[in-house]
Tab-separated table of C-alpha atoms in Angstrom:
chain	number	residue	atom	x	y	z
A	3	MET	CA	203.660	76.230	92.971
A	4	PRO	CA	206.233	73.503	93.550
A	5	THR	CA	205.166	69.886	93.575
A	6	THR	CA	207.017	67.430	95.746
A	7	THR	CA	206.570	63.705	95.216
A	8	ARG	CA	207.863	61.355	97.848
A	9	SER	CA	207.618	57.641	98.462
A	10	LYS	CA	204.369	58.590	100.215
A	11	PRO	CA	203.181	61.359	97.923
A	12	ILE	CA	202.791	64.782	99.456
A	13	ILE	CA	201.661	67.116	96.665
A	14	THR	CA	202.716	70.586	97.707
A	15	LEU	CA	200.935	73.514	96.100
A	16	ALA	CA	201.952	76.282	98.487
A	17	ALA	CA	204.080	77.624	101.309
A	18	ALA	CA	203.682	77.766	105.081
A	19	THR	CA	201.795	79.201	108.067
A	20	CYS	CA	199.209	77.949	110.533
A	21	LEU	CA	197.049	78.323	113.506
A	22	ALA	CA	194.856	75.703	115.159
A	23	THR	CA	193.412	73.920	118.194
A	24	ALA	CA	191.971	70.629	119.390
A	25	LEU	CA	189.080	68.995	121.153
A	26	LEU	CA	188.637	65.294	121.504
A	27	ALA	CA	190.178	62.053	120.347
A	28	GLY	CA	190.965	58.425	121.022
A	29	CYS	CA	189.399	55.037	120.182
A	30	THR	CA	188.148	53.172	117.157
A	31	SER	CA	184.807	53.065	115.388
A	32	ASP	CA	182.449	50.915	113.483
A	33	THR	CA	181.580	53.474	110.799
A	34	GLY	CA	182.845	53.670	107.238
A	35	THR	CA	184.635	51.036	105.185
A	36	ASN	CA	188.180	50.570	103.966
A	37	THR	CA	187.849	49.765	100.277
A	38	PRO	CA	190.077	51.973	98.055
A	39	SER	CA	193.515	50.404	97.672
A	40	ASP	CA	196.745	51.554	96.042
A	41	GLY	CA	197.137	48.143	94.419
A	42	GLY	CA	199.747	47.131	96.919
A	43	GLY	CA	197.212	46.003	99.447
A	44	LYS	CA	197.205	49.265	101.376
A	45	THR	CA	194.190	51.440	102.029
A	46	VAL	CA	194.623	54.821	100.358
A	47	VAL	CA	193.578	57.833	102.463
A	48	THR	CA	193.581	61.243	100.802
A	49	MET	CA	193.853	64.537	102.660
A	50	ALA	CA	193.803	68.257	101.894
A	51	THR	CA	195.552	70.921	103.989
A	52	TRP	CA	196.967	74.405	103.463
A	53	ASN	CA	200.495	75.771	103.483
A	54	ASP	CA	202.279	72.471	104.149
A	55	ASN	CA	200.871	72.140	107.650
A	56	ILE	CA	201.088	68.363	107.377
A	57	THR	CA	204.833	67.754	107.140
A	58	PRO	CA	206.619	64.762	105.588
A	59	GLU	CA	207.713	63.788	109.089
A	60	MET	CA	204.079	63.523	110.193
A	61	VAL	CA	203.187	61.348	107.198
A	62	ASP	CA	206.198	59.082	107.682
A	63	ALA	CA	205.517	58.597	111.396
A	64	PHE	CA	201.834	57.823	110.792
A	65	GLU	CA	202.571	55.304	108.058
A	66	LYS	CA	205.242	53.649	110.181
A	67	ALA	CA	202.612	53.136	112.869
A	68	ASN	CA	199.940	52.115	110.316
A	69	THR	CA	201.680	50.027	107.668
A	70	ASP	CA	198.402	49.127	105.979
A	71	ILE	CA	197.565	52.750	105.068
A	72	ASP	CA	198.920	54.913	102.226
A	73	LEU	CA	198.346	58.574	103.237
A	74	GLN	CA	198.363	61.014	100.321
A	75	VAL	CA	198.355	64.701	101.290
A	76	THR	CA	197.767	67.674	98.996
A	77	SER	CA	198.656	71.147	100.290
A	78	TYR	CA	197.085	74.295	98.828
A	79	ASP	CA	197.757	78.001	99.180
A	80	SER	CA	196.024	79.464	102.227
A	81	ASP	CA	194.539	82.414	100.311
A	82	THR	CA	192.435	80.185	98.062
A	83	TYR	CA	192.014	77.180	100.329
A	84	SER	CA	188.413	77.834	101.403
A	85	GLU	CA	187.358	78.256	97.787
A	86	LYS	CA	189.198	75.069	96.822
A	87	VAL	CA	187.489	73.076	99.565
A	88	THR	CA	184.078	74.374	98.517
A	89	THR	CA	184.759	73.435	94.897
A	90	MET	CA	185.880	69.908	95.813
A	91	ILE	CA	182.803	69.295	97.936
A	92	ALA	CA	180.473	70.658	95.262
A	93	GLY	CA	182.141	68.434	92.665
A	94	ASN	CA	182.014	65.354	94.907
A	95	THR	CA	185.818	65.142	94.801
A	96	ALA	CA	186.546	65.948	98.433
A	97	PRO	CA	189.441	63.985	99.962
A	98	ASP	CA	188.829	61.650	102.893
A	99	ILE	CA	190.337	64.074	105.441
A	100	LEU	CA	189.687	67.800	105.200
A	101	HIS	CA	191.949	69.987	107.302
A	102	LEU	CA	189.692	73.022	107.719
A	103	TYR	CA	189.784	76.596	108.942
A	104	GLU	CA	187.415	77.103	111.840
A	105	THR	CA	185.107	79.242	109.706
A	106	ASP	CA	184.836	76.509	107.059
A	107	ALA	CA	184.306	73.780	109.637
A	108	ILE	CA	181.300	75.644	111.009
A	109	ARG	CA	179.955	76.301	107.531
A	110	LEU	CA	180.299	72.717	106.329
A	111	ALA	CA	179.682	70.809	109.553
A	112	SER	CA	176.229	69.282	109.195
A	113	SER	CA	176.102	69.181	105.388
A	114	SER	CA	179.464	67.759	104.359
A	115	LEU	CA	181.340	66.415	107.370
A	116	GLU	CA	181.059	63.106	109.171
A	117	PRO	CA	179.969	63.345	112.838
A	118	LEU	CA	182.837	62.090	114.976
A	119	ASP	CA	180.908	61.319	118.150
A	120	SER	CA	180.875	57.556	117.522
A	121	TYR	CA	184.652	57.576	117.053
A	122	LEU	CA	185.076	59.434	120.311
A	123	SER	CA	182.704	57.319	122.332
A	124	GLY	CA	184.679	55.338	124.843
A	125	GLY	CA	187.914	57.057	123.837
A	126	THR	CA	190.634	58.383	126.067
A	127	LEU	CA	190.123	62.061	125.270
A	128	THR	CA	187.276	64.146	126.628
A	129	SER	CA	186.655	67.865	126.739
A	130	ASP	CA	188.525	67.906	130.052
A	131	ALA	CA	191.710	67.035	128.171
A	132	PHE	CA	191.725	70.378	126.384
A	133	ILE	CA	192.555	73.906	127.464
A	134	PRO	CA	189.448	75.744	128.736
A	135	ALA	CA	189.185	77.999	125.696
A	136	VAL	CA	188.305	75.090	123.374
A	137	ALA	CA	185.960	73.250	125.703
A	138	ASP	CA	182.775	74.657	124.133
A	139	LEU	CA	183.750	74.536	120.471
A	140	ALA	CA	181.882	71.300	119.784
A	141	ALA	CA	178.682	72.784	121.196
A	142	LYS	CA	178.955	75.819	118.920
A	143	MET	CA	179.387	73.509	115.907
A	144	GLY	CA	176.165	71.688	116.766
A	145	GLY	CA	178.073	68.464	117.339
A	146	THR	CA	181.576	67.061	117.097
A	147	TYR	CA	182.417	67.425	113.434
A	148	GLY	CA	186.085	68.303	113.873
A	149	ILE	CA	189.063	67.883	116.148
A	150	PRO	CA	191.138	71.037	116.733
A	151	TRP	CA	194.861	70.363	116.426
A	152	CYS	CA	196.816	73.314	117.998
A	153	TYR	CA	196.180	77.016	118.504
A	154	ALA	CA	197.435	80.500	117.798
A	155	ASP	CA	196.410	83.927	119.047
A	156	GLN	CA	197.185	87.620	118.565
A	157	VAL	CA	200.039	89.480	120.237
A	158	LEU	CA	202.016	92.724	120.137
A	159	PHE	CA	205.382	92.294	118.416
A	160	TYR	CA	208.005	94.980	119.074
A	161	ASN	CA	211.450	95.753	117.672
A	162	LYS	CA	213.816	96.050	120.645
A	163	ASP	CA	216.497	97.747	118.532
A	164	LEU	CA	214.156	100.598	117.550
A	165	PHE	CA	212.891	100.966	121.122
A	166	ASP	CA	216.500	101.179	122.389
A	167	ALA	CA	217.428	103.768	119.771
A	168	ALA	CA	214.456	105.948	120.758
A	169	LYS	CA	215.068	105.343	124.483
A	170	VAL	CA	211.521	104.066	124.947
A	171	GLU	CA	210.765	101.409	127.543
A	172	TYR	CA	209.679	98.034	126.204
A	173	PRO	CA	205.955	97.123	126.225
A	174	THR	CA	204.648	95.120	129.168
A	175	ALA	CA	201.742	92.745	129.671
A	176	ASP	CA	199.750	95.449	131.505
A	177	TRP	CA	199.909	98.015	128.697
A	178	LYS	CA	196.697	99.849	127.828
A	179	TRP	CA	195.743	101.417	124.500
A	180	GLU	CA	197.037	104.813	125.612
A	181	ASP	CA	200.441	103.282	126.449
A	182	PHE	CA	200.526	101.868	122.920
A	183	ARG	CA	199.594	105.237	121.448
A	184	ALA	CA	202.176	107.161	123.514
A	185	ALA	CA	204.980	104.779	122.547
A	186	ALA	CA	203.957	104.843	118.874
A	187	LYS	CA	204.266	108.639	118.825
A	188	LYS	CA	207.739	108.542	120.406
A	189	LEU	CA	208.894	105.854	117.968
A	190	THR	CA	207.758	107.734	114.837
A	191	SER	CA	210.384	109.712	112.980
A	192	GLY	CA	211.389	110.870	109.502
A	193	GLU	CA	209.335	111.595	106.420
A	194	GLY	CA	208.519	110.094	103.054
A	195	ASN	CA	210.075	106.782	102.110
A	196	GLY	CA	212.489	107.041	105.023
A	197	LYS	CA	209.779	107.427	107.646
A	198	GLN	CA	209.805	105.077	110.623
A	199	PHE	CA	206.334	104.358	112.012
A	200	GLY	CA	205.601	103.578	115.615
A	201	ALA	CA	203.178	100.869	114.504
A	202	ASP	CA	202.500	98.974	111.301
A	203	ALA	CA	199.079	98.703	109.635
A	204	PHE	CA	197.060	95.550	110.266
A	205	SER	CA	197.918	92.700	107.920
A	206	PHE	CA	195.214	90.487	109.407
A	207	ALA	CA	191.523	91.429	109.266
A	208	GLY	CA	190.665	89.500	112.417
A	209	MET	CA	192.684	91.970	114.495
A	210	TRP	CA	189.650	94.277	114.596
A	211	TYR	CA	187.669	91.789	116.649
A	212	SER	CA	190.279	91.645	119.393
A	213	LEU	CA	190.164	95.446	119.672
A	214	ALA	CA	186.354	95.412	119.719
A	215	GLY	CA	186.416	92.831	122.510
A	216	GLN	CA	188.932	94.892	124.467
A	217	ALA	CA	186.622	97.907	124.161
A	218	GLY	CA	183.664	96.007	125.589
A	219	ASP	CA	181.881	94.251	122.723
A	220	GLY	CA	180.814	90.632	123.244
A	221	VAL	CA	182.099	90.011	119.684
A	222	ILE	CA	180.077	86.826	119.230
A	223	ASP	CA	177.016	85.307	120.884
A	224	GLY	CA	176.260	81.744	121.883
A	225	ASP	CA	174.961	80.932	118.397
A	226	GLY	CA	178.180	82.024	116.699
A	227	LYS	CA	176.733	85.335	115.437
A	228	LEU	CA	178.695	88.577	115.541
A	229	VAL	CA	177.457	91.110	118.120
A	230	LEU	CA	179.592	94.140	117.342
A	231	GLY	CA	178.631	97.612	118.506
A	232	ASP	CA	180.141	100.498	120.447
A	233	GLY	CA	183.339	98.537	121.124
A	234	MET	CA	184.071	98.193	117.421
A	235	LYS	CA	183.279	101.882	116.848
A	236	LYS	CA	185.697	102.821	119.631
A	237	ALA	CA	188.381	100.569	118.119
A	238	VAL	CA	187.972	102.193	114.709
A	239	ASP	CA	188.192	105.658	116.271
A	240	PHE	CA	191.359	104.679	118.158
A	241	ILE	CA	193.150	103.349	115.095
A	242	ASN	CA	191.985	106.339	113.057
A	243	THR	CA	193.591	108.620	115.648
A	244	LEU	CA	196.917	106.815	115.339
A	245	THR	CA	196.738	106.697	111.534
A	246	ASN	CA	195.405	110.126	110.606
A	247	VAL	CA	195.867	112.396	113.666
A	248	ASP	CA	199.143	111.201	115.195
A	249	GLN	CA	200.319	109.689	111.891
A	250	SER	CA	202.246	107.186	113.999
A	251	MET	CA	200.631	104.126	112.416
A	252	ALA	CA	201.072	103.186	108.776
A	253	ALA	CA	197.999	103.557	106.569
A	254	PRO	CA	196.231	100.358	105.504
A	255	SER	CA	196.167	99.089	101.963
A	256	ALA	CA	193.256	99.902	99.707
A	257	SER	CA	193.370	96.243	98.660
A	258	GLY	CA	192.482	94.682	101.975
A	259	THR	CA	195.287	93.204	104.112
A	260	ASP	CA	197.812	93.041	101.275
A	261	VAL	CA	200.136	95.566	102.936
A	262	THR	CA	203.891	95.987	102.923
A	263	ASP	CA	205.381	94.376	106.038
A	264	LEU	CA	207.082	97.440	107.550
A	265	PHE	CA	207.813	95.618	110.818
A	266	SER	CA	209.902	92.967	109.063
A	267	ALA	CA	211.644	95.729	107.102
A	268	GLY	CA	212.612	97.556	110.302
A	269	LYS	CA	210.455	100.565	109.412
A	270	ALA	CA	207.791	100.031	112.074
A	271	ALA	CA	208.645	99.550	115.751
A	272	MET	CA	205.497	97.606	116.676
A	273	THR	CA	202.843	95.518	115.003
A	274	LEU	CA	199.694	93.795	116.231
A	275	ASN	CA	199.509	90.479	114.445
A	276	GLY	CA	198.740	86.801	114.768
A	277	SER	CA	201.308	84.769	116.666
A	278	TRP	CA	202.111	83.017	113.384
A	279	GLY	CA	204.150	86.146	112.645
A	280	VAL	CA	206.913	84.410	114.590
A	281	LEU	CA	207.560	82.269	111.500
A	282	THR	CA	208.340	85.401	109.457
A	283	TYR	CA	210.001	87.653	112.019
A	284	ARG	CA	212.452	85.032	113.276
A	285	GLU	CA	214.076	85.202	109.829
A	286	THR	CA	214.956	88.874	110.328
A	287	GLU	CA	218.175	90.153	111.906
A	288	ALA	CA	216.404	92.508	114.317
A	289	ASN	CA	216.140	91.873	118.034
A	290	TRP	CA	212.433	91.639	118.794
A	291	ASP	CA	210.026	90.157	121.262
A	292	MET	CA	206.304	89.986	121.977
A	293	VAL	CA	203.801	90.681	124.759
A	294	PRO	CA	200.014	90.214	125.033
A	295	MET	CA	197.971	92.811	123.167
A	296	PRO	CA	197.385	96.131	124.956
A	297	ALA	CA	193.978	96.247	126.639
A	298	ASP	CA	191.266	98.874	126.815
A	299	LEU	CA	188.373	98.131	129.174
A	300	VAL	CA	189.261	94.436	129.367
A	301	ASP	CA	191.930	91.992	128.212
A	302	TYR	CA	190.698	90.225	125.093
A	303	THR	CA	192.572	88.245	122.462
A	304	SER	CA	191.143	86.157	119.644
A	305	LEU	CA	192.335	82.557	119.530
A	306	HIS	CA	192.557	80.583	116.297
A	307	THR	CA	192.532	76.960	115.343
A	308	GLY	CA	191.903	74.538	112.511
A	309	PHE	CA	190.077	71.208	112.524
A	310	TYR	CA	190.759	67.694	111.414
A	311	THR	CA	187.521	66.527	109.785
A	312	ILE	CA	186.343	63.527	107.747
A	313	SER	CA	184.361	64.018	104.554
A	314	LYS	CA	180.862	62.593	104.700
A	315	THR	CA	181.477	60.973	101.292
A	316	SER	CA	184.675	59.180	102.303
A	317	GLN	CA	184.720	55.435	101.730
A	318	VAL	CA	187.582	54.941	104.191
A	319	LYS	CA	186.347	56.718	107.290
A	320	ASP	CA	187.889	54.237	109.727
A	321	ALA	CA	191.327	54.634	108.168
A	322	ALA	CA	190.882	58.417	108.036
A	323	TRP	CA	190.072	58.448	111.732
A	324	LYS	CA	193.264	56.540	112.478
A	325	PHE	CA	195.266	59.511	111.168
A	326	ILE	CA	193.322	62.005	113.289
A	327	GLU	CA	193.719	59.760	116.303
A	328	PHE	CA	197.452	59.493	115.667
A	329	MET	CA	197.895	63.251	115.297
A	330	MET	CA	196.121	63.898	118.610
A	331	GLY	CA	198.338	61.381	120.373
A	332	ASP	CA	201.726	61.986	121.947
A	333	GLU	CA	203.833	61.533	118.808
A	334	GLY	CA	201.441	63.434	116.552
A	335	GLN	CA	201.223	66.400	118.929
A	336	GLN	CA	204.999	66.474	119.272
A	337	LEU	CA	205.398	66.560	115.488
A	338	THR	CA	202.730	69.264	115.243
A	339	SER	CA	204.568	71.433	117.764
A	340	ILE	CA	207.848	71.024	115.898
A	341	GLY	CA	206.355	71.490	112.437
A	342	THR	CA	204.080	74.477	113.066
A	343	SER	CA	205.529	76.362	116.073
A	344	ASN	CA	202.046	76.399	117.596
A	345	PRO	CA	201.281	75.176	121.119
A	346	SER	CA	199.086	72.145	121.699
A	347	VAL	CA	195.483	72.497	122.858
A	348	LEU	CA	195.877	69.477	125.095
A	349	LYS	CA	196.480	70.229	128.749
A	350	LYS	CA	199.012	67.401	129.063
A	351	PHE	CA	201.366	69.340	126.751
A	352	ALA	CA	200.869	72.707	128.462
A	353	ASP	CA	204.432	72.738	129.777
A	354	SER	CA	206.001	71.559	126.523
A	355	THR	CA	208.505	73.927	124.896
A	356	GLU	CA	208.993	71.958	121.682
A	357	TRP	CA	206.918	74.462	119.672
A	358	GLN	CA	209.186	77.357	120.663
A	359	HIS	CA	211.677	78.006	117.865
A	360	PRO	CA	213.476	81.384	118.114
A	361	GLY	CA	215.515	82.903	115.307
A	362	GLY	CA	219.295	82.880	115.094
A	363	ASN	CA	219.666	85.869	117.429
A	364	GLY	CA	217.441	84.320	120.091
A	365	SER	CA	214.303	86.362	119.278
A	366	PRO	CA	211.728	86.029	120.688
A	367	SER	CA	212.020	84.971	124.334
A	368	ASN	CA	208.599	85.751	125.850
A	369	TRP	CA	206.644	82.723	124.603
A	370	GLY	CA	204.152	83.191	127.414
A	371	ALA	CA	202.662	86.062	125.401
A	372	ILE	CA	201.097	83.357	123.215
A	373	THR	CA	200.086	80.822	125.842
A	374	ASP	CA	198.944	83.087	128.684
A	375	PRO	CA	195.748	84.358	126.975
A	376	ALA	CA	194.723	80.761	126.253
A	377	THR	CA	194.829	79.848	129.913
A	378	ASP	CA	194.005	83.051	131.828
A	379	GLY	CA	190.550	83.545	130.301
A	380	SER	CA	191.408	86.556	128.103
A	381	GLY	CA	191.727	84.469	124.941
A	382	GLN	CA	188.514	83.441	123.201
A	383	PHE	CA	187.750	81.826	119.864
A	384	GLY	CA	184.969	84.358	119.345
A	385	TYR	CA	184.696	85.617	115.812
A	386	THR	CA	186.623	82.719	114.280
A	387	LEU	CA	183.333	80.838	114.214
A	388	ALA	CA	181.703	83.562	112.094
A	389	SER	CA	181.652	83.970	108.324
A	390	ALA	CA	185.022	84.866	106.769
A	391	THR	CA	183.178	86.923	104.154
A	392	ALA	CA	181.581	89.080	106.853
A	393	THR	CA	185.008	89.644	108.409
A	394	ASN	CA	186.714	90.636	105.181
A	395	ASP	CA	183.875	92.903	104.034
A	396	LEU	CA	183.899	94.770	107.351
A	397	ALA	CA	187.684	95.139	107.394
A	398	ASN	CA	187.643	96.508	103.842
A	399	GLU	CA	185.071	99.151	104.801
A	400	ILE	CA	187.124	100.199	107.839
A	401	ASN	CA	190.284	100.428	105.742
A	402	ALA	CA	188.429	102.603	103.222
A	403	TYR	CA	187.421	104.909	106.083
A	404	LEU	CA	191.005	105.138	107.355
A	405	LEU	CA	192.087	106.041	103.823
A	406	GLY	CA	189.455	108.800	103.613
A	407	VAL	CA	187.364	107.058	100.963
A	408	LYS	CA	184.377	106.170	103.181
A	409	THR	CA	182.659	107.940	106.082
A	410	ILE	CA	182.169	106.832	109.677
A	411	GLU	CA	178.470	106.422	108.787
A	412	ASP	CA	179.546	103.871	106.180
A	413	VAL	CA	181.517	102.013	108.883
A	414	ASP	CA	178.445	101.989	111.143
A	415	LYS	CA	176.416	100.415	108.355
A	416	ALA	CA	179.196	97.874	107.709
A	417	ILE	CA	179.223	96.852	111.379
A	418	GLN	CA	175.477	96.192	111.298
A	419	ALA	CA	175.832	94.342	107.992
A	420	ALA	CA	178.541	92.105	109.491
A	421	ASN	CA	176.299	91.299	112.458
A	422	GLN	CA	173.487	90.304	110.120
A	423	ALA	CA	175.672	88.413	107.630
A	424	SER	CA	177.389	86.251	110.223
């Protein structure tokens, strides 16, 4: 992985992506001390993130506003980030600021993270400052251990060129599962290596939870535990029909979500994916756009976020908080929107378009497909508070069933195991 050293060192160990959200912010505190120094009289604050989510522009702007702090950011690959964080904490080498996935924030909250309530007390941000979907995140964490920074969700991407060629009408926000299935069949053509699929296989395990929620499952209860049942079974049956009966959806990979991206290659007309797919698809030459996911019984989309947190072992908690406070302010949120192409979780930025960066041909145009579920009640954080291991194990069992290796009885057992493991 490349390493980039700047005047304010940002050690880059990976490439890009993101998701995220936010909760509270503002004010100062009386906790922690500012002792470690870089020798030049500045307080050194260390931070870990994944996939370059903290950009050089963010670091420069923060240090310009806080000339007494030297912020040193290390970025790791997203695939191994959770493991890396766990190793650092176990070895007592955690940085001052941990930028965490939602699943890791829940897992580490009370044991390894500093409670932020005292920093927030008397501050300018309250739960009312955030979009409704994030208002109860702190309660589910058992306290305020993290500040969400932006958000992403799941949408239906579609290739307008392939739809035009097949003379199929574009998807709409009121599509149901059967509309998706009918279009996928019409958009499937050819055989072998030249086959065009109506829909690509899932490249993101969390997609299953959105389908389960659409089919009526609660997905997660008030304690953050998975409550999957008939909705998940119906979702598996639906995708199995597309994959093995209609053969209009590409088969999944036997190695989890490591699948060939047929949508980017122009060999699949649709794909259900996280909204972070915009970062990849905007580099293609195809004309494409996006709409909210098709619904079954109800509209349901999983929202995603990440958290700014402070390590419980940090010796510079006050200085670490200054960075979080800065990033949740006007300039920090603007830089986040520009750097990640994710919308802000703060209501005051709801009308901002700075996060919208189409490709060279203008694709996409329907940015409301991302923001609408976060404000109309159909988007929920749901499973993102559950164990990542439970999610991956369940998705692997479902993929094995779709590939004919496991039985539907095995999937039933995996659903119950996921409920218990979460």
